[in-house]
Every structure is written in C-alpha cells, then in structure tokens.
Amino acid sequence: MKFVIVPGFTNSGPKHWQSLLENKYSNIIRVVQKNWNSPEREEWISGIEETINKIDGDVFLIGHSCGSIAITQWAEKHNTNKIIGAILVSPADIESVNALDEIKVQRPISYYKLPFESTVVYSENDEHLSVDRAELL
C-alpha cells in the first residue's frame, strides 16, 4: 500500500507534519502541483489523478487544508477503486467570506459523499475552518 500526501496552499514546508511523515516512510508519495500558490480546482484535481495513476495497488490519501478539498473534488470525478481510505486534516473553508483570496479559485466545495472510508480531523481554533463547517464536512 502507498500513502499519498496531498498538501494544501503553498505546499508543506520541511517541518510540516506531512513532510516529516514523507521523510520518515518510504511508502509515502507527495502530490506535486504545478502552482502551490493557486489551488485552481481542475489543475489540482489533475495533479492528484496523475499521482494516483502512477501507483500500482492500494492507496490511502492524506490531505491537508486545500489538499483535503482537492481530494473530495478529485473523488467526485475519477475512479476511486484503488483508494482504501483517507484522512482529511483541517479542510480549508474556501467558501467562507473570510477565505484567503488565493484559495477562492478552488470553489466550490464538493459535498459529494466519498465512496471510501474517510475521517475529517479539525480543531476548535482553526482560522480557516470553523467547528460548524468542519462538522458539516
């Protein structure tokens, strides 16, 4: 099985938890987006699809922020048979009036029910995702 890390807006720096996981385990692959500073919906969906297509066998997705949103958008359009599960950490509320202008290009959020097991992880003090919106997701 491979784990696919899907970072959010601006990617994940060297001390970010996703980067620490990637550096520790050999079965982790990072999605590489063409433009980390603009999570343009279709481009980021394509980045996920290209990464998953290169993998033989089962895949577990690990998303963060806009990467979590991109996973849900990807799943709505593509074959998910390889995916055995996902963890979506702090999905960015790109529809919030307080959302950063740079991430609004990823709108709209997909409310499609994922066809694989998934867990949303959030905190009570996230400036990009309220508790109410997290529970809705």
mmCIF file of C-alpha atoms in Angstrom:
data_model
loop_
_atom_site.group_PDB
_atom_site.id
_atom_site.type_symbol
_atom_site.label_atom_id
_atom_site.label_comp_id
_atom_site.label_asym_id
_atom_site.label_seq_id
_atom_site.Cartn_x
_atom_site.Cartn_y
_atom_site.Cartn_z
ATOM 1 C CA MET A 1 0.000 0.000 0.000
ATOM 2 C CA LYS A 2 1.087 3.567 -0.738
ATOM 3 C CA PHE A 3 0.138 6.670 1.192
ATOM 4 C CA VAL A 4 -0.383 9.778 -0.917
ATOM 5 C CA ILE A 5 0.126 13.133 0.760
ATOM 6 C CA VAL A 6 -1.934 15.962 -0.722
ATOM 7 C CA PRO A 7 -0.638 19.263 0.720
ATOM 8 C CA GLY A 8 -2.584 22.478 0.734
ATOM 9 C CA PHE A 9 -1.999 26.080 -0.268
ATOM 10 C CA THR A 10 1.766 26.888 -0.511
ATOM 11 C CA ASN A 11 2.713 23.197 -0.058
ATOM 12 C CA SER A 12 4.069 21.805 3.205
ATOM 13 C CA GLY A 13 7.430 23.092 4.379
ATOM 14 C CA PRO A 14 10.235 20.865 5.715
ATOM 15 C CA LYS A 15 8.981 20.976 9.332
ATOM 16 C CA HIS A 16 5.296 20.422 8.462
ATOM 17 C CA TRP A 17 3.824 17.149 9.721
ATOM 18 C CA GLN A 18 3.208 15.945 6.151
ATOM 19 C CA SER A 19 6.861 16.492 5.229
ATOM 20 C CA LEU A 20 8.032 14.739 8.400
ATOM 21 C CA LEU A 21 5.893 11.705 7.507
ATOM 22 C CA GLU A 22 7.142 11.715 3.922
ATOM 23 C CA ASN A 23 10.774 11.809 5.056
ATOM 24 C CA LYS A 24 10.286 9.035 7.593
ATOM 25 C CA TYR A 25 8.483 6.410 5.497
ATOM 26 C CA SER A 26 9.416 5.052 2.075
ATOM 27 C CA ASN A 27 5.829 4.199 1.071
ATOM 28 C CA ILE A 28 4.659 7.834 1.070
ATOM 29 C CA ILE A 29 4.339 9.826 -2.143
ATOM 30 C CA ARG A 30 3.604 13.558 -2.326
ATOM 31 C CA VAL A 31 1.331 15.020 -4.971
ATOM 32 C CA VAL A 32 3.228 17.746 -6.785
ATOM 33 C CA GLN A 33 1.080 20.599 -8.018
ATOM 34 C CA LYS A 34 2.138 22.982 -10.791
ATOM 35 C CA ASN A 35 1.271 26.045 -8.727
ATOM 36 C CA TRP A 36 1.208 25.714 -4.946
ATOM 37 C CA ASN A 37 0.161 29.348 -4.552
ATOM 38 C CA SER A 38 -3.065 28.998 -6.519
ATOM 39 C CA PRO A 39 -5.126 25.869 -5.794
ATOM 40 C CA GLU A 40 -7.008 26.090 -9.085
ATOM 41 C CA ARG A 41 -9.624 23.376 -8.913
ATOM 42 C CA GLU A 42 -9.131 21.456 -12.184
ATOM 43 C CA GLU A 43 -5.343 21.724 -12.098
ATOM 44 C CA TRP A 44 -5.159 20.330 -8.560
ATOM 45 C CA ILE A 45 -7.597 17.526 -9.407
ATOM 46 C CA SER A 46 -5.334 16.621 -12.332
ATOM 47 C CA GLY A 47 -2.290 16.604 -10.042
ATOM 48 C CA ILE A 48 -3.948 14.059 -7.776
ATOM 49 C CA GLU A 49 -5.084 11.929 -10.723
ATOM 50 C CA GLU A 50 -1.586 11.883 -12.266
ATOM 51 C CA THR A 51 -0.038 10.786 -8.974
ATOM 52 C CA ILE A 52 -2.562 8.019 -8.308
ATOM 53 C CA ASN A 53 -2.280 6.705 -11.871
ATOM 54 C CA LYS A 54 1.438 6.038 -11.306
ATOM 55 C CA ILE A 55 0.727 3.737 -8.349
ATOM 56 C CA ASP A 56 0.011 0.020 -8.520
ATOM 57 C CA GLY A 57 -2.074 -1.312 -5.664
ATOM 58 C CA ASP A 58 -3.988 0.238 -2.809
ATOM 59 C CA VAL A 59 -3.747 3.922 -1.912
ATOM 60 C CA PHE A 60 -4.558 5.805 1.295
ATOM 61 C CA LEU A 61 -4.914 9.591 0.900
ATOM 62 C CA ILE A 62 -3.658 12.110 3.465
ATOM 63 C CA GLY A 63 -4.910 15.620 2.745
ATOM 64 C CA HIS A 64 -4.365 18.925 4.493
ATOM 65 C CA SER A 65 -6.201 22.234 4.041
ATOM 66 C CA CYS A 66 -6.828 22.871 0.320
ATOM 67 C CA GLY A 67 -5.386 19.418 -0.352
ATOM 68 C CA SER A 68 -8.273 17.896 1.611
ATOM 69 C CA ILE A 69 -10.732 19.861 -0.508
ATOM 70 C CA ALA A 70 -8.934 18.750 -3.685
ATOM 71 C CA ILE A 71 -9.273 15.097 -2.639
ATOM 72 C CA THR A 72 -13.053 15.425 -2.396
ATOM 73 C CA GLN A 73 -13.187 17.212 -5.743
ATOM 74 C CA TRP A 74 -10.999 14.525 -7.346
ATOM 75 C CA ALA A 75 -13.141 11.689 -5.919
ATOM 76 C CA GLU A 76 -16.283 13.171 -7.443
ATOM 77 C CA LYS A 77 -14.821 12.877 -10.967
ATOM 78 C CA HIS A 78 -12.451 9.916 -11.046
ATOM 79 C CA ASN A 79 -12.256 6.180 -10.476
ATOM 80 C CA THR A 80 -11.601 5.591 -6.792
ATOM 81 C CA ASN A 81 -11.210 1.800 -6.853
ATOM 82 C CA LYS A 82 -7.578 1.994 -5.628
ATOM 83 C CA ILE A 83 -8.468 4.174 -2.657
ATOM 84 C CA ILE A 84 -8.928 2.319 0.619
ATOM 85 C CA GLY A 85 -9.389 5.402 2.778
ATOM 86 C CA ALA A 86 -8.491 8.994 3.513
ATOM 87 C CA ILE A 87 -7.791 11.356 6.331
ATOM 88 C CA LEU A 88 -8.731 14.971 5.639
ATOM 89 C CA VAL A 89 -6.969 17.279 8.072
ATOM 90 C CA SER A 90 -8.290 20.818 8.529
ATOM 91 C CA PRO A 91 -10.044 21.195 5.165
ATOM 92 C CA ALA A 92 -9.906 24.868 4.216
ATOM 93 C CA ASP A 93 -13.317 26.515 4.083
ATOM 94 C CA ILE A 94 -12.814 28.016 0.649
ATOM 95 C CA GLU A 95 -16.420 29.238 0.634
ATOM 96 C CA SER A 96 -16.064 31.342 3.778
ATOM 97 C CA VAL A 97 -16.305 35.116 3.406
ATOM 98 C CA ASN A 98 -13.017 35.165 5.339
ATOM 99 C CA ALA A 99 -11.231 32.750 2.976
ATOM 100 C CA LEU A 100 -7.943 33.945 1.558
ATOM 101 C CA ASP A 101 -8.391 35.373 -1.925
ATOM 102 C CA GLU A 102 -5.728 32.969 -3.243
ATOM 103 C CA ILE A 103 -7.761 29.873 -2.300
ATOM 104 C CA LYS A 104 -11.135 31.055 -3.560
ATOM 105 C CA VAL A 105 -10.162 29.778 -7.038
ATOM 106 C CA GLN A 106 -10.784 26.261 -5.721
ATOM 107 C CA ARG A 107 -14.506 26.902 -5.185
ATOM 108 C CA PRO A 108 -16.991 25.322 -4.863
ATOM 109 C CA ILE A 109 -16.554 22.727 -2.135
ATOM 110 C CA SER A 110 -17.714 19.285 -3.189
ATOM 111 C CA TYR A 111 -20.354 17.841 -0.882
ATOM 112 C CA TYR A 112 -20.207 14.517 -2.731
ATOM 113 C CA LYS A 113 -20.249 11.554 -0.323
ATOM 114 C CA LEU A 114 -16.879 9.900 -0.634
ATOM 115 C CA PRO A 115 -17.052 6.277 -1.830
ATOM 116 C CA PHE A 116 -14.301 5.206 0.585
ATOM 117 C CA GLU A 117 -13.794 5.412 4.346
ATOM 118 C CA SER A 118 -12.643 8.838 5.447
ATOM 119 C CA THR A 119 -12.121 10.884 8.571
ATOM 120 C CA VAL A 120 -12.106 14.667 8.925
ATOM 121 C CA VAL A 121 -9.744 15.970 11.593
ATOM 122 C CA TYR A 122 -10.163 19.539 12.820
ATOM 123 C CA SER A 123 -9.509 21.782 15.776
ATOM 124 C CA GLU A 124 -11.551 24.343 17.646
ATOM 125 C CA ASN A 125 -9.122 27.174 16.886
ATOM 126 C CA ASP A 126 -8.513 26.843 13.144
ATOM 127 C CA GLU A 127 -8.650 30.258 11.492
ATOM 128 C CA HIS A 128 -9.587 28.687 8.132
ATOM 129 C CA LEU A 129 -12.316 26.273 9.298
ATOM 130 C CA SER A 130 -14.970 26.787 11.950
ATOM 131 C CA VAL A 131 -16.209 23.870 14.037
ATOM 132 C CA ASP A 132 -19.684 24.160 12.479
ATOM 133 C CA ARG A 133 -18.280 23.941 8.945
ATOM 134 C CA ALA A 134 -15.949 21.087 9.913
ATOM 135 C CA GLU A 135 -18.844 19.080 11.261
ATOM 136 C CA LEU A 136 -20.837 19.758 8.100
ATOM 137 C CA LEU A 137 -17.964 18.398 6.025
#
